[in-house]
mmCIF file of C-alpha atoms in Angstrom:
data_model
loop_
_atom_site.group_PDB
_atom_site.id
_atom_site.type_symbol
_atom_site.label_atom_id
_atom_site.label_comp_id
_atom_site.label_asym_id
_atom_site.label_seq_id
_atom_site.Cartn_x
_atom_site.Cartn_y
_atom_site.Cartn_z
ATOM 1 C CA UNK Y 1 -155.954 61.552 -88.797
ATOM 2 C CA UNK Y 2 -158.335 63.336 -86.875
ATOM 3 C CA UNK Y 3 -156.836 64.292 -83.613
ATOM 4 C CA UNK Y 4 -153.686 65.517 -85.656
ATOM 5 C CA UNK Y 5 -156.092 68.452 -87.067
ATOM 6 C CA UNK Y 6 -157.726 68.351 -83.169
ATOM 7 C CA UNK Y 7 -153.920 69.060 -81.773
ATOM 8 C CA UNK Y 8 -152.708 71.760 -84.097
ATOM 9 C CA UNK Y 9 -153.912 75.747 -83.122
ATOM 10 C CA UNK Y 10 -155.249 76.322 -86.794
ATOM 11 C CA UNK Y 11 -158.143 73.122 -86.559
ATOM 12 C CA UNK Y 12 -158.942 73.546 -82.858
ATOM 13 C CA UNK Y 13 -161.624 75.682 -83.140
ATOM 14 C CA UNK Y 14 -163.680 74.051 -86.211
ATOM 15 C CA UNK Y 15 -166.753 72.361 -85.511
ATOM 16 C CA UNK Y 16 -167.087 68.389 -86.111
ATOM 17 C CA UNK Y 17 -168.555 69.146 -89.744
ATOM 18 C CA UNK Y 18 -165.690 71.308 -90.165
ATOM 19 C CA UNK Y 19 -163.308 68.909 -89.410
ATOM 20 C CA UNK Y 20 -165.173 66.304 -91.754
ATOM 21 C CA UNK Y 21 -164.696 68.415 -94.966
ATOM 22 C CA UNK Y 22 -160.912 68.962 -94.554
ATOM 23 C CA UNK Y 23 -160.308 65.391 -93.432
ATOM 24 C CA UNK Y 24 -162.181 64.433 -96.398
ATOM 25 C CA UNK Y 25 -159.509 66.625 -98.309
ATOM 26 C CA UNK Y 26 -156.553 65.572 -96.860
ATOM 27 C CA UNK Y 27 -154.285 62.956 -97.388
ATOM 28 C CA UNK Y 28 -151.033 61.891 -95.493
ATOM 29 C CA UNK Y 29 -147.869 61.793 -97.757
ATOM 30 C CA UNK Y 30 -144.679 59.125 -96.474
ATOM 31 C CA UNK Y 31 -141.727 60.473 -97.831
ATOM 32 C CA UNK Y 32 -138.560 58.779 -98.064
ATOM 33 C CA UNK Y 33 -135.056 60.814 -97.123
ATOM 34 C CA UNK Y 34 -133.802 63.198 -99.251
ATOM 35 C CA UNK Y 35 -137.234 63.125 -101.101
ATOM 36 C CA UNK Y 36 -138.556 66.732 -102.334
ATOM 37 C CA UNK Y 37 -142.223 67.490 -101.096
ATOM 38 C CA UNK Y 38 -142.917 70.804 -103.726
ATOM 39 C CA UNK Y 39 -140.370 72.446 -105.261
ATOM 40 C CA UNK Y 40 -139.460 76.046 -105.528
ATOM 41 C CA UNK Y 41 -141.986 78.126 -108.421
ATOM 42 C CA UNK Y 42 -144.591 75.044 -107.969
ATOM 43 C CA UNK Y 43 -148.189 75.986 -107.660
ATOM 44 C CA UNK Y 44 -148.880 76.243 -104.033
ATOM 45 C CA UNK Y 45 -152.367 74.827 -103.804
ATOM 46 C CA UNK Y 46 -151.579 72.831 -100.258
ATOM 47 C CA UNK Y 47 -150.264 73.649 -97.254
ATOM 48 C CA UNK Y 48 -148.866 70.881 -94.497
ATOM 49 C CA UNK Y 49 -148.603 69.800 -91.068
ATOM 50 C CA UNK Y 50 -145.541 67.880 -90.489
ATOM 51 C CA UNK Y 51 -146.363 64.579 -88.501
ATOM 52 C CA UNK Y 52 -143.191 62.316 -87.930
ATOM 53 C CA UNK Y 53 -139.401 63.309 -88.965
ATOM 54 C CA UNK Y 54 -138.052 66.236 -90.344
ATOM 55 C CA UNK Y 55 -138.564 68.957 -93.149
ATOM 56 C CA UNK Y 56 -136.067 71.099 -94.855
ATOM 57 C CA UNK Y 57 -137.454 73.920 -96.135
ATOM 58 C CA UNK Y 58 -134.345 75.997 -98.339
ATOM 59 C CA UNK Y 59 -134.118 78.598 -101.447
ATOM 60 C CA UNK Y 60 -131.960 77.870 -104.318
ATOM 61 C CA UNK Y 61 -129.295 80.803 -105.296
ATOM 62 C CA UNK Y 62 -128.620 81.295 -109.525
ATOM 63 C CA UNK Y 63 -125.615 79.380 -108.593
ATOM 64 C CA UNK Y 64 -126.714 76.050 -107.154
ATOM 65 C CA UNK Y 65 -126.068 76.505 -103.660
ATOM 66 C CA UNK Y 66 -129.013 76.643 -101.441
ATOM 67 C CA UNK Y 67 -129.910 78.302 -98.066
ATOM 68 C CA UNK Y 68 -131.719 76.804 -95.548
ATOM 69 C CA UNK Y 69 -134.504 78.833 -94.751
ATOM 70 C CA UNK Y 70 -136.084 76.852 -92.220
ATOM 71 C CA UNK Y 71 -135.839 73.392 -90.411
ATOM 72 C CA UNK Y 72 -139.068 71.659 -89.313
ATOM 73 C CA UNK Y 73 -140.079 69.787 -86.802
ATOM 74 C CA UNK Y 74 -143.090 67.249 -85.610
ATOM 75 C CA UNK Y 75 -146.595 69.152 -84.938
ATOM 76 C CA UNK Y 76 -145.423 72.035 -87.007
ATOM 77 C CA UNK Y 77 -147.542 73.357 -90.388
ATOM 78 C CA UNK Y 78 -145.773 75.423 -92.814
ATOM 79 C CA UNK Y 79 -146.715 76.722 -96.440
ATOM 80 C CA UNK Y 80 -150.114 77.814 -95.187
ATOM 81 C CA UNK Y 81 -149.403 81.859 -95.474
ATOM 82 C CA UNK Y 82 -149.640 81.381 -99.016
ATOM 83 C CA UNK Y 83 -153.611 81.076 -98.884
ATOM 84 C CA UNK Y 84 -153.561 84.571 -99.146
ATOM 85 C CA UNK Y 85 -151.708 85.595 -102.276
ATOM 86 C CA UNK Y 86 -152.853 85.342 -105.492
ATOM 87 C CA UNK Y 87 -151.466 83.179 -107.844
ATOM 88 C CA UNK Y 88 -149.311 81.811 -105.370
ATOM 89 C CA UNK Y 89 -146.409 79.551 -105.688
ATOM 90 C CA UNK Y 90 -143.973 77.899 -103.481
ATOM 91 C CA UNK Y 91 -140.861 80.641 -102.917
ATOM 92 C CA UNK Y 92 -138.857 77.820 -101.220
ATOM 93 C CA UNK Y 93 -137.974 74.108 -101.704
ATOM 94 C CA UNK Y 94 -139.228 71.374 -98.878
ATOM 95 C CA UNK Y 95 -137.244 68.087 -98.863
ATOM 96 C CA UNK Y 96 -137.360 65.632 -96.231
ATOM 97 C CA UNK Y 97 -134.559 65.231 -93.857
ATOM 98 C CA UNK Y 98 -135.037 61.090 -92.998
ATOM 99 C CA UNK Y 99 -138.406 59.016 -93.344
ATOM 100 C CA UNK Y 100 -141.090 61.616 -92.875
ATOM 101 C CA UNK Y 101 -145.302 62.014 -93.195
ATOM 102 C CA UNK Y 102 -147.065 64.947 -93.785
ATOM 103 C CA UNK Y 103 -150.410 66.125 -93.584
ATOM 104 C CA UNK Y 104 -151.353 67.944 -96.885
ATOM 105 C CA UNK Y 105 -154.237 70.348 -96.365
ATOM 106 C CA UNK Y 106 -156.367 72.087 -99.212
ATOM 107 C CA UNK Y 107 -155.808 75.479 -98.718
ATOM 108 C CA UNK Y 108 -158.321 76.606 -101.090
ATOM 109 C CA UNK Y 109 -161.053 74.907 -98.754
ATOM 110 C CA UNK Y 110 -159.557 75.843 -95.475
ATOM 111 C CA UNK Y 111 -159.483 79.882 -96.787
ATOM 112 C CA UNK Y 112 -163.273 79.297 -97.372
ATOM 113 C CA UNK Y 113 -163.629 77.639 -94.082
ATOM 114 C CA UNK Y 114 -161.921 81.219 -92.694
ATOM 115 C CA UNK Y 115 -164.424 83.148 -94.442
ATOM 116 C CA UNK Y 116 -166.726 81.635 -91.883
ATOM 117 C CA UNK Y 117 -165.277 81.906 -89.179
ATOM 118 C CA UNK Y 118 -163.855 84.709 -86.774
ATOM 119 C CA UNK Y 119 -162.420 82.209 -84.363
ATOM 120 C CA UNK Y 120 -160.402 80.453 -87.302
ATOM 121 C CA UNK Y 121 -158.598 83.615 -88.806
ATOM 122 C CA UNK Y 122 -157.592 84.608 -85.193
ATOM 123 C CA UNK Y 123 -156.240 81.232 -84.877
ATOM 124 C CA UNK Y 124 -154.442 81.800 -88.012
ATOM 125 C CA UNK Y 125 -153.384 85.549 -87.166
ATOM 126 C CA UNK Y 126 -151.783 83.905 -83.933
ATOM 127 C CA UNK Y 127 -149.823 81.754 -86.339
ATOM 128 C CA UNK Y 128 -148.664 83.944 -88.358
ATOM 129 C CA UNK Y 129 -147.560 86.736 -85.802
ATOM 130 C CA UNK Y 130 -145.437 83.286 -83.550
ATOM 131 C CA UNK Y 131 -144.010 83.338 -86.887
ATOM 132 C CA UNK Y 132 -142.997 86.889 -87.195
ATOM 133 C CA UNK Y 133 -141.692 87.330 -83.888
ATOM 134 C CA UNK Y 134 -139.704 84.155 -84.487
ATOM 135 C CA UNK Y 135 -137.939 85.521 -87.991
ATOM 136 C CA UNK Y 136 -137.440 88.701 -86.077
ATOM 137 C CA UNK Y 137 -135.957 87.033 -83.262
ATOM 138 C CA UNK Y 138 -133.782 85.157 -86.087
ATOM 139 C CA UNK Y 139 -132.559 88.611 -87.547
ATOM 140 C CA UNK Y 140 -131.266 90.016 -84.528
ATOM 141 C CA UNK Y 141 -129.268 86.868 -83.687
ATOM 142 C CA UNK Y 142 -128.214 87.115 -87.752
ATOM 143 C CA UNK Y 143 -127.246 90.615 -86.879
ATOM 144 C CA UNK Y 144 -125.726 90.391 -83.035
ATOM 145 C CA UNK Y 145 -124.150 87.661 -82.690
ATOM 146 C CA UNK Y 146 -121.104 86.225 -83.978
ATOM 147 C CA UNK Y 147 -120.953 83.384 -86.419
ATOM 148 C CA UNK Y 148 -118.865 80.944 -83.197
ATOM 149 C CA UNK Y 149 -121.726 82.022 -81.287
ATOM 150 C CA UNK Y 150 -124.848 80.754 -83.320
ATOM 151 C CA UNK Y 151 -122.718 77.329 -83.779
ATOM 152 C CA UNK Y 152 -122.612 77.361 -79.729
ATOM 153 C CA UNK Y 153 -125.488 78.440 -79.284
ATOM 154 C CA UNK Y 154 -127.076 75.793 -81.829
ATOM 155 C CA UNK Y 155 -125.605 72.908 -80.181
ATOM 156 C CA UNK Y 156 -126.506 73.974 -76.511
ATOM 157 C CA UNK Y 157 -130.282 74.231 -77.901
ATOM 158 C CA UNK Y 158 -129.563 70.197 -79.139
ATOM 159 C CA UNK Y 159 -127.849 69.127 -76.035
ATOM 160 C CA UNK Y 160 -129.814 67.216 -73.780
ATOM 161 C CA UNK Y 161 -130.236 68.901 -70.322
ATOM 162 C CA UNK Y 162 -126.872 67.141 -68.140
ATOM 163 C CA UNK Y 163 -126.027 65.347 -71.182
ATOM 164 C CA UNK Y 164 -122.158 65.112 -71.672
ATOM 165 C CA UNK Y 165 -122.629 63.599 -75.308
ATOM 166 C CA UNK Y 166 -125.417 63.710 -77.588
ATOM 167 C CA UNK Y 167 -126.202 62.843 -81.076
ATOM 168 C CA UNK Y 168 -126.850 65.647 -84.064
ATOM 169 C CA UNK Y 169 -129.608 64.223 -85.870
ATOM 170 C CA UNK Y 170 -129.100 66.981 -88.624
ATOM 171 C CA UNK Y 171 -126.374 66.956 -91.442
ATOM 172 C CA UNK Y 172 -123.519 69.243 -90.259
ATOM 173 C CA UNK Y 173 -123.645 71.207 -93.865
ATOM 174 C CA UNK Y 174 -127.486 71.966 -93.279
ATOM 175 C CA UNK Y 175 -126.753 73.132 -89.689
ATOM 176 C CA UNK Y 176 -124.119 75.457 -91.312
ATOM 177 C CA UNK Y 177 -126.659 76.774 -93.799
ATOM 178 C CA UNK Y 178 -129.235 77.123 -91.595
ATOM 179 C CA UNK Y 179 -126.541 79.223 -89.244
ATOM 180 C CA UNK Y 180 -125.703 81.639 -92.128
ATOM 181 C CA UNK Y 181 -121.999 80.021 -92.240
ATOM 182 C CA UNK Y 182 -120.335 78.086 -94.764
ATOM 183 C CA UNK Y 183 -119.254 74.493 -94.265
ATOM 184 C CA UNK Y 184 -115.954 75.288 -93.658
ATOM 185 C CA UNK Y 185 -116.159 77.486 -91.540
ATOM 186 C CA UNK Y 186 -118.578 75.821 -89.751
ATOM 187 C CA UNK Y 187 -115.636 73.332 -89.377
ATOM 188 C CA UNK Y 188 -112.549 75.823 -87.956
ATOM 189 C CA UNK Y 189 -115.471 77.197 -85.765
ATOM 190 C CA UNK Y 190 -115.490 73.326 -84.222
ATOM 191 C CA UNK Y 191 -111.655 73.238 -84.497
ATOM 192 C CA UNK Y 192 -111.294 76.350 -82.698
ATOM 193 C CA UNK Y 193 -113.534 75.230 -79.861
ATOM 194 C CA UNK Y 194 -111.799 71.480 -79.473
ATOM 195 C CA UNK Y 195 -108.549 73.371 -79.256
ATOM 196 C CA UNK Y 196 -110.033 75.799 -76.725
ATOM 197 C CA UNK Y 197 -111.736 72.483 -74.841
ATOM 198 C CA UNK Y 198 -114.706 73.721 -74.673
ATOM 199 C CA UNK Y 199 -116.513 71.405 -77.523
ATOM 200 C CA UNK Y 200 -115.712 68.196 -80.100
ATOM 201 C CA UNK Y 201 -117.211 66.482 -82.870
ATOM 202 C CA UNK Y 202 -116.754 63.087 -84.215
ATOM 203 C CA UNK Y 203 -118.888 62.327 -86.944
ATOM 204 C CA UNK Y 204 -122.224 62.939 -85.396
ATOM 205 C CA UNK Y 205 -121.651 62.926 -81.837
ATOM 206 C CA UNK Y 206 -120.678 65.683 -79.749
ATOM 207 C CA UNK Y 207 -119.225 65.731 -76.508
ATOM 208 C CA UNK Y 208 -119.499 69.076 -74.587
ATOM 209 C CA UNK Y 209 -115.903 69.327 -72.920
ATOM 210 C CA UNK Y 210 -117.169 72.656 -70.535
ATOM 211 C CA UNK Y 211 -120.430 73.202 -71.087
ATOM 212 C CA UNK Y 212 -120.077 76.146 -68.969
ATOM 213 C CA UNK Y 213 -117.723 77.574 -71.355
ATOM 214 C CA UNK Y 214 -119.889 77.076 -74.105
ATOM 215 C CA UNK Y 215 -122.539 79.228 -72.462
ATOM 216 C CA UNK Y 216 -120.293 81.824 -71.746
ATOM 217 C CA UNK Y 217 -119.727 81.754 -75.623
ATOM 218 C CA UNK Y 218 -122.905 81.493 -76.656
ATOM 219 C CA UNK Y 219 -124.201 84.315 -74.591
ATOM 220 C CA UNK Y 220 -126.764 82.581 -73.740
ATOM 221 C CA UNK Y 221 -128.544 83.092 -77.113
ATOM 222 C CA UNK Y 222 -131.153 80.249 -77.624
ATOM 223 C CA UNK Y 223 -132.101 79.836 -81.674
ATOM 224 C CA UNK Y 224 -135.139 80.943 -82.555
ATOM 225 C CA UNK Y 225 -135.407 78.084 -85.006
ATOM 226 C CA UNK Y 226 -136.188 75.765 -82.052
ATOM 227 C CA UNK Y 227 -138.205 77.814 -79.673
ATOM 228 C CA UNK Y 228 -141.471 76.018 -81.117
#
């Protein structure tokens, strides 16, 4: 467990007795797919470091339908900006997208720990501002950039570099959520590309027909979602 707080920017810099008194704290959770980590309103008295699979992180609207706020990946931490506010509870869900272990942190140690230490809240600050630019990043696409060209640009972030086929290892209706679009239209979006022959989808395999096309309709616009 050790060198997974060693690799991670916010436990480089503690000392060996540092790293001793959160390792004592922390525990690694195995969750199965489909299985909810916290829950939206839930007292947020951990934060996480995600170490195998995948982590949905997503709001839930008065109406049932949820919006994926965030997908995460292997060596990322989430939750841990919530140290900082009182009373603080989870604002989003986290379910687990396939088999998947976390690290679960006490954050009410770690902010003493920080308290300490000048060299651990600059890690932190560096955190938190990758994580602004990258929600600022999102926004402008959000704003910019048309809904066909987040789906192209989403799948030439997947695609294997040369790769002619690849698998999506994410449910098509959470891609479409985490795009901003609904599931349908998610779907004529793919339509209109197979009929164009620039893209198609069977199941969960794609096949890039002209992957220069689907540049040229992208714009070039990498996710920000994946730039970590």
């Amino acid at each position: 467990m050790q060198q997974n707080f060693r690799n991670h920017l916010l436990f480089q810099r503690l000392s060996e007795a540092q790293l001793a008194e959160v390792e004592e704290r922390a525990r690694v959770l195995r969750l199965e797919d489909g299985q909810y980590l916290f829950r939206q309103g839930d007292p947020a008295a951990r934060f996480y470091i995600l170490l195998e699979g995948r982590i949905k992180l997503f709001r839930l609207a008065p109406d049932g339908n949820e919006k994926v706020i965030e997908l995460v990946d292997a060596g990322q931490s989430f939750a841990e900006a919530l140290m900082f506010r009182n009373a603080p509870r989870y604002p989003v869900c986290s379910q687990a997208l396939g088999k998947s272990s976390v690290l679960s942190i006490d954050a009410e140690h770690y902010k003493q720990l920080l308290r300490g230490s000048v060299d651990l809240c600059m890690a932190l600050m560096a955190d938190m501002s990758y994580r602004l630019r990258v929600l600022i990043r999102e926004i402008d696409d959000l704003s910019l950039h048309s809904a066909t060209c987040r789906v192209a640009a989403f799948l030439l972030t997947h695609a294997p570099e040369d790769a002619v086929e690849f698998e999506l290892d994410v449910p098509k209706h959470v891609i479409a959520s985490r795009l901003s679009v609904k599931p349908e239209t998610f779907s004529r979006i793919i339509k209109n590309l197979k009929s164009r022959e620039v893209v198609e989808i069977k199941g969960s395999r794609v096949r890039l027909l002209d992957r220069a096309a689907l540049e040229q309709v992208a714009d070039v616009c990498a996710l920000p979602v994946d730039a970590s």
